[in-house]
Short mmCIF file of C-alpha atoms and ligand atoms in Angstrom, two decimals:
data_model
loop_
_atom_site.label_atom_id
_atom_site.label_comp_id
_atom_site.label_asym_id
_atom_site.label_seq_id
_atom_site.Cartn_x
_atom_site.Cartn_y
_atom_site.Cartn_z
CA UNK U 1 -103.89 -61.41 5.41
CA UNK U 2 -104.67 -65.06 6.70
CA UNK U 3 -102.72 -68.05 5.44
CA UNK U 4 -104.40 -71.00 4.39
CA UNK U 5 -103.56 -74.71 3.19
CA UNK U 6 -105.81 -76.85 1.28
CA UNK U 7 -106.07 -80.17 1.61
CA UNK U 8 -107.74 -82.03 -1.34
CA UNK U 9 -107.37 -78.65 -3.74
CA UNK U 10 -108.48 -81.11 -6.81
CA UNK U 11 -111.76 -81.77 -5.58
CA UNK U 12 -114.99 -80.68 -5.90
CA UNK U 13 -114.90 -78.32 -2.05
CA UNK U 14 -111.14 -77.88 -3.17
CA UNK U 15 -111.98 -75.96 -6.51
CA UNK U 16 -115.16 -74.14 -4.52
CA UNK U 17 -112.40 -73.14 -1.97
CA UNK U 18 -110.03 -71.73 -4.46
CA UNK U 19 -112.80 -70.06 -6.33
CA UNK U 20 -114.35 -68.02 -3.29
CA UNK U 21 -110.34 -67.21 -2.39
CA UNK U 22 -109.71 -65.95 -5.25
CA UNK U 23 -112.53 -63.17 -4.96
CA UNK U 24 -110.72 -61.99 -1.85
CA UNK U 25 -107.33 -61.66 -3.11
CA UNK U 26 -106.20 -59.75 -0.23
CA UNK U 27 -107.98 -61.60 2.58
CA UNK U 28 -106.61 -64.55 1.98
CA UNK U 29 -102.93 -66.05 0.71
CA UNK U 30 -102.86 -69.68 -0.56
CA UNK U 31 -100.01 -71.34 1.43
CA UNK U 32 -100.38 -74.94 0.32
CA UNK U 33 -102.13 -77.15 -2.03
CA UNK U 34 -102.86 -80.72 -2.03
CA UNK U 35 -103.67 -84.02 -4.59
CA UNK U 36 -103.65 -87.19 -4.13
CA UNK U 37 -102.79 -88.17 -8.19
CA UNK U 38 -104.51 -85.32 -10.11
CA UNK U 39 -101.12 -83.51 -11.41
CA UNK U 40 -101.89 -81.95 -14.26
CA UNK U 41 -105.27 -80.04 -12.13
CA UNK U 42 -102.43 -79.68 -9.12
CA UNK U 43 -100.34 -78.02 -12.30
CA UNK U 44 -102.73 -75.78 -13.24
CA UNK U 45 -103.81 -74.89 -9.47
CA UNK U 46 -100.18 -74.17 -8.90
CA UNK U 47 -99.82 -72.03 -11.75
CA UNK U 48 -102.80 -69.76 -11.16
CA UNK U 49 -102.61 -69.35 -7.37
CA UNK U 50 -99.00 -69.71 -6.87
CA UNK U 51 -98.46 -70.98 -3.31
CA UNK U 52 -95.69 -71.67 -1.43
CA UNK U 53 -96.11 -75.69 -1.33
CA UNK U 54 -97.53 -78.47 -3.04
CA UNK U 55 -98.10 -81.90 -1.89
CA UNK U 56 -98.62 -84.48 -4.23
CA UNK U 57 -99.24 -88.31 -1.70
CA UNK U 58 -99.03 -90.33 -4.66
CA UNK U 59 -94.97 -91.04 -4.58
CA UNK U 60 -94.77 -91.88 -8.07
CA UNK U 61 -97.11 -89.27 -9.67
CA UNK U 62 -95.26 -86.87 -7.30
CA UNK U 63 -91.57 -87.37 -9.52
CA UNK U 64 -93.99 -86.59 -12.59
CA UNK U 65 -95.50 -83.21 -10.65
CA UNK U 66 -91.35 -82.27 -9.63
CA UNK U 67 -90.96 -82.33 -13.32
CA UNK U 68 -93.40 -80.14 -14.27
CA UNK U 69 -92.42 -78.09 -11.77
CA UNK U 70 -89.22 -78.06 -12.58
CA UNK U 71 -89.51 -76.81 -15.76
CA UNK U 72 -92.22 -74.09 -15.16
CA UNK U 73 -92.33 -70.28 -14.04
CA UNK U 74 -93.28 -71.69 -10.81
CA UNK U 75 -90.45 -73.36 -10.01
CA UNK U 76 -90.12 -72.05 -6.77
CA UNK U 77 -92.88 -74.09 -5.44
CA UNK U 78 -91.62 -76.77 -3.22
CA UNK U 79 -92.90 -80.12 -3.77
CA UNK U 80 -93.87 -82.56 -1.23
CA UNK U 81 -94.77 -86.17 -1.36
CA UNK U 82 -96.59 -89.13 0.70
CA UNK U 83 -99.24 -89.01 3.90
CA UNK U 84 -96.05 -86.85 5.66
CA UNK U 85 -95.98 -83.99 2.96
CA UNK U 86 -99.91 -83.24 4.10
CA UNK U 87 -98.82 -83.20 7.99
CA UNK U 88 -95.85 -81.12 7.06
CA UNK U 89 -98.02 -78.29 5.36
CA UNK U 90 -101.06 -78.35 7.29
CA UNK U 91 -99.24 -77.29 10.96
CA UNK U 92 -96.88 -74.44 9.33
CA UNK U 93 -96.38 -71.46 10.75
CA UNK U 94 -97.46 -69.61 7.79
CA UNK U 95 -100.95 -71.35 8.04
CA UNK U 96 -103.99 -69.72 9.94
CA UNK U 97 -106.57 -72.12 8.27
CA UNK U 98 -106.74 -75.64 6.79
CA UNK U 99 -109.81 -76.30 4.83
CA UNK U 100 -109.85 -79.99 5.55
CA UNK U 101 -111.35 -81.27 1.98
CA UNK U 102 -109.74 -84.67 1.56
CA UNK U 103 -112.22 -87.30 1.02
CA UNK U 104 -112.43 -90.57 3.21
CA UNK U 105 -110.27 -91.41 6.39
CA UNK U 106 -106.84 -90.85 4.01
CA UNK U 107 -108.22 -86.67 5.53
CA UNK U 108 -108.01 -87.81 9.34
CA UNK U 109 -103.78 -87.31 9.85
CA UNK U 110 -103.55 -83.71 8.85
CA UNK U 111 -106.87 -82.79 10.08
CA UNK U 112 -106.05 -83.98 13.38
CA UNK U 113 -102.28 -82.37 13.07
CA UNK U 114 -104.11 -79.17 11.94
CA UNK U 115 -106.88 -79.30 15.09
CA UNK U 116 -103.28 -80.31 17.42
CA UNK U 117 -101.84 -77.25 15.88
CA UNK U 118 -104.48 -74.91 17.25
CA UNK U 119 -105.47 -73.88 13.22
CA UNK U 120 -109.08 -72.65 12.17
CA UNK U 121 -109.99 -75.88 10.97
CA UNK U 122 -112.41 -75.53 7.88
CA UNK U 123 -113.91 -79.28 8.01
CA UNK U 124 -115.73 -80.62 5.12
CA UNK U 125 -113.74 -84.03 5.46
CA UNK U 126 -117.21 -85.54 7.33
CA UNK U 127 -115.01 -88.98 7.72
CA UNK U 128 -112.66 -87.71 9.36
CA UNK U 129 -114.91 -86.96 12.14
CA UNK U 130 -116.90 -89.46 12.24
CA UNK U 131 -113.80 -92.08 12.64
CA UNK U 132 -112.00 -90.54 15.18
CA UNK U 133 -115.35 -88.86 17.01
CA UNK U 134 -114.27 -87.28 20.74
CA UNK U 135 -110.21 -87.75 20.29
CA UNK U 136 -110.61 -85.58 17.54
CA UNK U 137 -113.27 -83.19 19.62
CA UNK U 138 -110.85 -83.02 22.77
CA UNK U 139 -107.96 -82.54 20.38
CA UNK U 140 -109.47 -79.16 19.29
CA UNK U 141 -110.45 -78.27 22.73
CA UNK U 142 -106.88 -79.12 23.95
CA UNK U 143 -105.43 -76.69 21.21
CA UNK U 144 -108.21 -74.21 21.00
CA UNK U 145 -108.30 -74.80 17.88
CA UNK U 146 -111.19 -73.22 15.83
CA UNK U 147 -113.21 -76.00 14.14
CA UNK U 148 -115.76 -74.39 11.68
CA UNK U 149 -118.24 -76.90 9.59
CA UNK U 150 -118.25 -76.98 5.74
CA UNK U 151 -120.81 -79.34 5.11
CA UNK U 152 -123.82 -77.31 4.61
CA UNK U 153 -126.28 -78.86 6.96
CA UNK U 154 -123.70 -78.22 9.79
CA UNK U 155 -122.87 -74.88 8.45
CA UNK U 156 -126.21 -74.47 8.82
CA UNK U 157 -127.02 -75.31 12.14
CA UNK U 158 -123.55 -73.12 13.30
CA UNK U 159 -125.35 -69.94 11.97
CA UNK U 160 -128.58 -70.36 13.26
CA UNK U 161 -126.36 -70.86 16.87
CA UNK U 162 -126.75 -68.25 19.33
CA UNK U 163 -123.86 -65.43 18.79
CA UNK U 164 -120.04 -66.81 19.63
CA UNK U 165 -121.00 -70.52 19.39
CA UNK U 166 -118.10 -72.37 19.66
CA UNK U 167 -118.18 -76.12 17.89
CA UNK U 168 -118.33 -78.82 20.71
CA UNK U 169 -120.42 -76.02 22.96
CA UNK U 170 -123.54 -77.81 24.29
CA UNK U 171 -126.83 -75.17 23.80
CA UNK U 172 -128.95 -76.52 26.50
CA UNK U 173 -131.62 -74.37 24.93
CA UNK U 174 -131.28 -75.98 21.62
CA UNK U 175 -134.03 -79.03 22.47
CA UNK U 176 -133.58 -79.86 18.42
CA UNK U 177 -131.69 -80.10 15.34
CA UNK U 178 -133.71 -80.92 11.95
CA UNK U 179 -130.95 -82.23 9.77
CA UNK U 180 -132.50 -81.57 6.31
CA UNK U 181 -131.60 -84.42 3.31
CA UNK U 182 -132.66 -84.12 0.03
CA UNK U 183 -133.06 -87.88 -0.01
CA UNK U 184 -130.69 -88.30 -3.56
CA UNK U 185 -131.82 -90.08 -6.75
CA UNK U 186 -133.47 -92.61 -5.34
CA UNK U 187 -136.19 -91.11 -3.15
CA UNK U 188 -139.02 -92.49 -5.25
CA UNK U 189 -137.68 -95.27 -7.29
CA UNK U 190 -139.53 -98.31 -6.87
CA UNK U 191 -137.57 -100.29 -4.12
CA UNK U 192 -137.34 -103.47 -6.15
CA UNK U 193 -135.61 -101.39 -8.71
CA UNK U 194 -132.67 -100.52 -6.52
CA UNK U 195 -130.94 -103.54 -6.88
CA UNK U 196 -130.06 -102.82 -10.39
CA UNK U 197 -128.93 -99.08 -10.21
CA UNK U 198 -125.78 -98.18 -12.23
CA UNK U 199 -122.85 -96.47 -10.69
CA UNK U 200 -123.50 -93.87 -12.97
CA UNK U 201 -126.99 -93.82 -11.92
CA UNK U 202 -125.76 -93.23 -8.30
CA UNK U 203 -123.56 -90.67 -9.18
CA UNK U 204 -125.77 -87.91 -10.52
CA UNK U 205 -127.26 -86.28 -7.70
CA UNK U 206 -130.43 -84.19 -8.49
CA UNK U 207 -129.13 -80.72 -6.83
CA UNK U 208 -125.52 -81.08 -5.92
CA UNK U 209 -122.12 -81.45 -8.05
CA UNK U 210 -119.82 -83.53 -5.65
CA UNK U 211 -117.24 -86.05 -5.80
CA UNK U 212 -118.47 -89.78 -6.88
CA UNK U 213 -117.73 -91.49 -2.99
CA UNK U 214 -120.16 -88.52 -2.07
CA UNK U 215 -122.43 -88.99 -4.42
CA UNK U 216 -123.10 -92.56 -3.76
CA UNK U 217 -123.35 -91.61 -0.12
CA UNK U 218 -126.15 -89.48 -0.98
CA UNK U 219 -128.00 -92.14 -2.89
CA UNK U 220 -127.85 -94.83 0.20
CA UNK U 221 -128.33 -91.64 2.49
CA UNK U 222 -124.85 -92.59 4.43
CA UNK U 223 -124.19 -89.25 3.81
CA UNK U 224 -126.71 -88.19 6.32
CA UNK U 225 -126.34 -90.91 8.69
CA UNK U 226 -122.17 -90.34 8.22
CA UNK U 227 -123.76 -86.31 8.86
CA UNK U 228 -126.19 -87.41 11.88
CA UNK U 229 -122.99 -88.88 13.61
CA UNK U 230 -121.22 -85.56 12.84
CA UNK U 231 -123.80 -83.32 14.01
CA UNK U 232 -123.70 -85.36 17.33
CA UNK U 233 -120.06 -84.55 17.57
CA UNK U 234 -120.04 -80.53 16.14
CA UNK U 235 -122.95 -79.58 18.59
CA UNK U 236 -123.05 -81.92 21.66
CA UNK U 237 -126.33 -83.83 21.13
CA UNK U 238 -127.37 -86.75 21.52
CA UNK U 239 -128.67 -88.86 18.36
CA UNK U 240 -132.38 -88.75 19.95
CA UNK U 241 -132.40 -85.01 19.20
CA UNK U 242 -131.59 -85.14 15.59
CA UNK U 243 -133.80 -85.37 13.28
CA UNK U 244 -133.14 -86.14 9.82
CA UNK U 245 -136.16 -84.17 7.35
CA UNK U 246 -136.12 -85.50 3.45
CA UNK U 247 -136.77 -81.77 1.85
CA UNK U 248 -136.27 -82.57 -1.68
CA UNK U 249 -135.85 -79.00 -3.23
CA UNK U 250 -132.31 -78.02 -0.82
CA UNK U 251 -133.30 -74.58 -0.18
CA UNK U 252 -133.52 -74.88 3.66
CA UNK U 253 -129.73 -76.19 4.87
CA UNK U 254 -131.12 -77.36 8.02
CA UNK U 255 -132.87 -75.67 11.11
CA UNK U 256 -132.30 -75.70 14.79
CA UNK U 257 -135.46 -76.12 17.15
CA UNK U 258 -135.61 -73.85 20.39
CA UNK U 259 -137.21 -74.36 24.09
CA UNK U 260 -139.67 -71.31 23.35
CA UNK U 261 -141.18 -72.80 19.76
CA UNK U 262 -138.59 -70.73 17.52
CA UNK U 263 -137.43 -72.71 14.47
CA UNK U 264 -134.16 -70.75 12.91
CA UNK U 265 -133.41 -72.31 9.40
CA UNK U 266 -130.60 -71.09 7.11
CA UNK U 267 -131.16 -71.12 3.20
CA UNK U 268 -129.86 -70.29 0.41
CA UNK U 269 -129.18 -71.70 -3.26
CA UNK U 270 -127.21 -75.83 -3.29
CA UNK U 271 -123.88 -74.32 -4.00
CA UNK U 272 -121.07 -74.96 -1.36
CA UNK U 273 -119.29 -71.34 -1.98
CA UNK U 274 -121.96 -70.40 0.34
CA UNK U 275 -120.62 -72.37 3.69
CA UNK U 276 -116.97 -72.13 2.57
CA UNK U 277 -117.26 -68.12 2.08
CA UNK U 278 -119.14 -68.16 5.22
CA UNK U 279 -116.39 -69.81 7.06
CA UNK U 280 -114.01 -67.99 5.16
CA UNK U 281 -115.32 -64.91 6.02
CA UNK U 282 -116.40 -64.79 10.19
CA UNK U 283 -117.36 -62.72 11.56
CA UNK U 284 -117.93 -60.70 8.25
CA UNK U 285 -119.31 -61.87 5.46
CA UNK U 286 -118.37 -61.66 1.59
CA UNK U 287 -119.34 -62.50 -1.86
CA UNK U 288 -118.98 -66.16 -2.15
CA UNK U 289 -120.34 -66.09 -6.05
CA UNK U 290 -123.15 -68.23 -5.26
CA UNK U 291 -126.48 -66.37 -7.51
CA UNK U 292 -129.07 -64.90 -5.04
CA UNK U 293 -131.92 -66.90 -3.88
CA UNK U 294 -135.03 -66.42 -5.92
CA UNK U 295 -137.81 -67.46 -3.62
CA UNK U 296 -140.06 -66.87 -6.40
CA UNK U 297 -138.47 -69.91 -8.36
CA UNK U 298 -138.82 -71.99 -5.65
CA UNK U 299 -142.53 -71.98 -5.42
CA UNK U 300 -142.92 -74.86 -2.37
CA UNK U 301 -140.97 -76.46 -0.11
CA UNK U 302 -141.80 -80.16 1.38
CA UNK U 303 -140.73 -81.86 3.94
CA UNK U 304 -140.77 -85.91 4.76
CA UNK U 305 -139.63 -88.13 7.60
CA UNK U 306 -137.11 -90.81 5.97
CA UNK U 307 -137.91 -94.05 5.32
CA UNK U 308 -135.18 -96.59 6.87
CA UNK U 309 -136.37 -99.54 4.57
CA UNK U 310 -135.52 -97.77 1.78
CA UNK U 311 -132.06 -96.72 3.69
CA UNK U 312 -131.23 -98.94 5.83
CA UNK U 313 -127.64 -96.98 5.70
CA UNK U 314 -129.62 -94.15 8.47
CA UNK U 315 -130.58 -97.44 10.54
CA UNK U 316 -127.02 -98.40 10.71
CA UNK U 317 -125.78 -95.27 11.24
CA UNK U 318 -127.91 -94.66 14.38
CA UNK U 319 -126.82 -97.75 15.33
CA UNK U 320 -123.19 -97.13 15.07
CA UNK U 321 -123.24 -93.64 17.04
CA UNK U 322 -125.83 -95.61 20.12
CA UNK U 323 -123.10 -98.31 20.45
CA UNK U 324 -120.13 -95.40 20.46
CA UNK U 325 -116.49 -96.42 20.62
CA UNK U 326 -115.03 -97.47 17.59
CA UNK U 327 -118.57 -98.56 16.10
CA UNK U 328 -118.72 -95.08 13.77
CA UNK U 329 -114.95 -96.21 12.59
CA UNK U 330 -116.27 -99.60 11.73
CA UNK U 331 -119.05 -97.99 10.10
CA UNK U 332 -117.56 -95.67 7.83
CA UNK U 333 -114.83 -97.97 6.85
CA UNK U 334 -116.89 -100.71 5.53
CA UNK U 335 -118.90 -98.11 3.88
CA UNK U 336 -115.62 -96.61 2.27
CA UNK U 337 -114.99 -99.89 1.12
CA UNK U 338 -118.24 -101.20 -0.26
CA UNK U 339 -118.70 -97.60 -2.10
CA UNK U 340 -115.52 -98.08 -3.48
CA UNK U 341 -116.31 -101.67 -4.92
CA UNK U 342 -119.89 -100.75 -6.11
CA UNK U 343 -118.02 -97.92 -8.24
CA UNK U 344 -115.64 -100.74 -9.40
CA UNK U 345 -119.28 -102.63 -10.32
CA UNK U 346 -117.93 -105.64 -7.79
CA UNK U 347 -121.40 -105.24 -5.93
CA UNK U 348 -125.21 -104.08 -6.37
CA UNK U 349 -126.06 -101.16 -4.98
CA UNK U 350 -128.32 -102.66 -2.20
CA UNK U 351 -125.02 -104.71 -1.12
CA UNK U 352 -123.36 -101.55 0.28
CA UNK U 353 -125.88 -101.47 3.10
CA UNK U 354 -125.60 -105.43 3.70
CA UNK U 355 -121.38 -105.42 3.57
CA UNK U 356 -121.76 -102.51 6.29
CA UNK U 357 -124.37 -104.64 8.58
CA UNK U 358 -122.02 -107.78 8.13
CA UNK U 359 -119.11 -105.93 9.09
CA UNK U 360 -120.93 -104.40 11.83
CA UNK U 361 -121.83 -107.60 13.48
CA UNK U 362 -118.15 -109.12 13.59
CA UNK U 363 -116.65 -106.61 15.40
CA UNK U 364 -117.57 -106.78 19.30
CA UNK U 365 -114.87 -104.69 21.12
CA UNK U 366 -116.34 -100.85 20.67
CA UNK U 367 -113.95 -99.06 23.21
CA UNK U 368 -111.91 -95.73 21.52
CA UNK U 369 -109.87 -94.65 24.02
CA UNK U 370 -106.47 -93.87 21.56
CA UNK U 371 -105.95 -93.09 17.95
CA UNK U 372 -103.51 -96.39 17.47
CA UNK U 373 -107.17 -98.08 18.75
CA UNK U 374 -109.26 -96.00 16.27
CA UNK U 375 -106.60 -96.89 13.36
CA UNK U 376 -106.72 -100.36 14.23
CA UNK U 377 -110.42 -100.80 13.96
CA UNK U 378 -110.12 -98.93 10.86
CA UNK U 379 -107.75 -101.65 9.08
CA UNK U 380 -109.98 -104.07 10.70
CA UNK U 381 -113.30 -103.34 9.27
CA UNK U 382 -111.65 -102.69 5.72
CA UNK U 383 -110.28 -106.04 6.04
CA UNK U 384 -113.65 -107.78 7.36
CA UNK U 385 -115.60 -105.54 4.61
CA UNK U 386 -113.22 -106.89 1.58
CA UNK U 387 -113.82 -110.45 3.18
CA UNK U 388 -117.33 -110.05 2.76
CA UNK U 389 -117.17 -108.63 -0.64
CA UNK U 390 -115.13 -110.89 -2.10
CA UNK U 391 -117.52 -113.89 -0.85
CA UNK U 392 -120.34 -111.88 -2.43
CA UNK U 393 -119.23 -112.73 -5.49
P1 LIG Z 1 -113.52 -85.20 -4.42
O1 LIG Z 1 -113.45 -86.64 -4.71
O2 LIG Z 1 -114.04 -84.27 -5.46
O3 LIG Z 1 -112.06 -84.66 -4.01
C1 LIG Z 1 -111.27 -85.34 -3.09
C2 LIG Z 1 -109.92 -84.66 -2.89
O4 LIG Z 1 -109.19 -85.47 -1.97
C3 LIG Z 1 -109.08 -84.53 -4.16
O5 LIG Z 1 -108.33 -83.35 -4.11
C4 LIG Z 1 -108.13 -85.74 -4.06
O6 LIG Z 1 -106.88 -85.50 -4.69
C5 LIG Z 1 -107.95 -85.87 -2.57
N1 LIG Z 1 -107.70 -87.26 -2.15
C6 LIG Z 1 -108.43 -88.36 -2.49
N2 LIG Z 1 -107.89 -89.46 -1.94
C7 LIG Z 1 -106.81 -89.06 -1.25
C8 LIG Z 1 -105.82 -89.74 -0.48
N3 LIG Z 1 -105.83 -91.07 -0.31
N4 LIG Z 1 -104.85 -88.99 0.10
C9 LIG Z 1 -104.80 -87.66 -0.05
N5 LIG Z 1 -105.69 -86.96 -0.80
C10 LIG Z 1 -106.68 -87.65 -1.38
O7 LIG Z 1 -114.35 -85.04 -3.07
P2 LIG Z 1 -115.28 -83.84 -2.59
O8 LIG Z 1 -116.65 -84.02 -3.12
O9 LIG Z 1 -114.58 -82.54 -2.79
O10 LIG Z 1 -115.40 -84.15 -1.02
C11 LIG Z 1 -114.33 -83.89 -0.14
C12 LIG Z 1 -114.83 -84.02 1.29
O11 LIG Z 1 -115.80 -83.00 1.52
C13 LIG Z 1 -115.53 -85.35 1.57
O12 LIG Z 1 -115.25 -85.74 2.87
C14 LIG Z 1 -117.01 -85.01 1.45
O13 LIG Z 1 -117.83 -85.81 2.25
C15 LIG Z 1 -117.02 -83.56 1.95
N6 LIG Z 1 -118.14 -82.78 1.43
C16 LIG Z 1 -118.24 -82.54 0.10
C17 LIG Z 1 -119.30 -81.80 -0.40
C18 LIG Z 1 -119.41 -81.49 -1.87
O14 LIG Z 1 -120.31 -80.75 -2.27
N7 LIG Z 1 -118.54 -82.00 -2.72
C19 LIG Z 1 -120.28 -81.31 0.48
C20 LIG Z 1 -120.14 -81.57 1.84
C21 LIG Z 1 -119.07 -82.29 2.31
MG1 LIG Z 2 -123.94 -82.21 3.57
#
């Protein structure tokens, strides 16, 4: 029986996580869960897959969650609070896996502690990644850690690997990835219409249930360019050889081109059990829950190159991973920062991509050679990005 911690059990890959556990009761025992300020879903976590920890970072919700504790039949459970309760529970002994689900670059610490730690590393915390790039890469290799992707384009492109792939392996006769999108609610709205698109708008994604920061990185298509930078980093390419396809009906997860002309694409129904029981499961595989694929249903499949106009997110993106350093850091902070005040209806849509550019274009210094550096340009380029925003309007 394998150990695992979850980081981020509240969430959207948190509650997939616990669901495809659960139909492997004796595979795998639930060591530690994690919120940031969702106690009463913590609560109910606790209470129906009774680990051994429970972290809850917010200090003061945490004094609520002791109380409930407290006063429950699961009052064993030992609470832990702030950024340090996540480090403490994702490098215990107890702990073969930590499915890395925390959203934004609050997930880099204990991912990083976990990849020190020499864990399986279950990443679906894309940010986390992307910020901290090769310190995080050479970190796993250091620790032989295992790092297996979540997010199901990179899930993806790990199965249709040659046999024993290892994450961070270069595949010399991989000339190709084909990164597939499904382009998000916006594909074919008018462009002069996007300045006026609703948070709520942004939010519903036309095949996928996420979490809203997520969800609005679909609709600017960060999400893929955040997902470009990551594929970079998972497989040891170079940006030139990924290439982002819109394919609007997510059936095919994203394929990997070969030196003799063979395409291998992975499929399957939008549901993220699929890459989290896959992960879960290596080398085996299990039920996940996820309903068969009925080809029938899907009738045709199309494919488009993106248009960078419409997103001018990709175009940053690309730029961010050709200029290297800290520039993906920079990147994904302002964009953490402008998603966060479009949600709050501070800015238009279209103003997430221009608060990003801005922010971009004050920061010169692009070297990465230490986390204290990465952190730094972190705080930085959320305090440029808030700068800009608040002169916006
Ligand atoms: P979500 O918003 O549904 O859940 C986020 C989780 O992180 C919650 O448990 C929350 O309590 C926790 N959290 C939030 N802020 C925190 C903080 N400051 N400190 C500690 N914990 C904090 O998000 P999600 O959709 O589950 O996405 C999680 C990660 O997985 C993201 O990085 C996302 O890009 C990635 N991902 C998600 C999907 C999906 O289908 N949802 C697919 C691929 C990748
Ligand atoms: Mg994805």
């Amino acid at each position: 029986m394998k150990g695992i911690c979850i980081l981020g059990s509240t969430g959207s890959i948190g509650v997939s996580t616990l669901d495809v556990v659960a139909r492997h009761p004796s595979l795998y025992d639930v060591i530690a869960l994690t919120a940031n300020t969702n106690v009463a879903g913590l609560f109910q976590q606790c209470l129906d897959h009774r680990p051994q920890y429970a972290v809850v970072v917010d200090t003061q919700k945490a004094e609520e969650f002791k109380q409930l504790i407290a006063n429950s039949e699961v009052s064993a459970i030992e609470v832990l609070t702030g950024t340090a309760g996540l480090e403490q529970v994702s490098v215990l002994a107890s702990v073969d896996s930590v499915m890395a689900a925390i959203v934004g670059a609050a997930g880099l610490l204990p991912t990083l502690a976990a990849a020190k730690a020499g864990k399986t590393v279950l990443l679906a915390n894309k940010e986390a990644l992307v910020m901290s790039g090769d310190l995080f890469m050479e970190a796993v290799a250091e620790s032989k850690a295992q790092l297996l992707p979540i997010d199901s384009e990179h899930n993806a492109i790990f199965q249709c690997m040659p046999a024993g792939y290892q994450t961070g392996e270069k595949v010399p006769v991989a000339r190709r990835i084909l990164l597939t999108a499904s382009g998000g609610p916006f594909r074919t709205t008018p462009l002069e219409q996007l300045v006026d698109v609703t948070p709520a708008q942004a939010v519903a994604h036309p095949n996928w249930d996420m979490g809203k920061k997520i969800s609005v990185d679909s609709a600017t298509m960060m999400n893929k360019g955040l997902e470009m930078i990551e594929a970079c980093l998972l497989f040891n390419m170079s940006s030139d050889k990924i290439q982002i396809v819109l394919h609007p009906q997510s059936i095919i997860h994203s394929m990997v081109d070969y030196v003799d002309g063979t395409v291998l694409a992975q499929m399957g129904n939008p549901d993220m059990r699929i890459p989290i029981a896959h992960a879960l499961a290596m080398p085996e595989r299990f039920e996940s829950g996820a309903e068969p694929l009925n080809i029938f249903d899907v009738k045709r499949m199309d494919f488009e190159e993106p248009d960078l106009e419409r997103f001018p997110c990709l175009r940053l993106a690309y730029q961010a991973i050709d200029a290297g350093g800290i520039m993906p850091t920079v990147l994904n902070a302002a964009n953490e920062v402008a998603v966060a005040a479009f949600l709050q209806e501070r800015i238009r849509f279209t103003d997430i991509a221009k608060v990003i550019e801005r922010c971009m274009s004050l920061i010169s210094e692009v070297r990465a050679e230490s986390l204290d550096v990465v952190l730094d340009a972190d705080r930085l380029a959320r305090e440029h990005s808030e700068e800009i925003i608040s002169e916006m309007v």
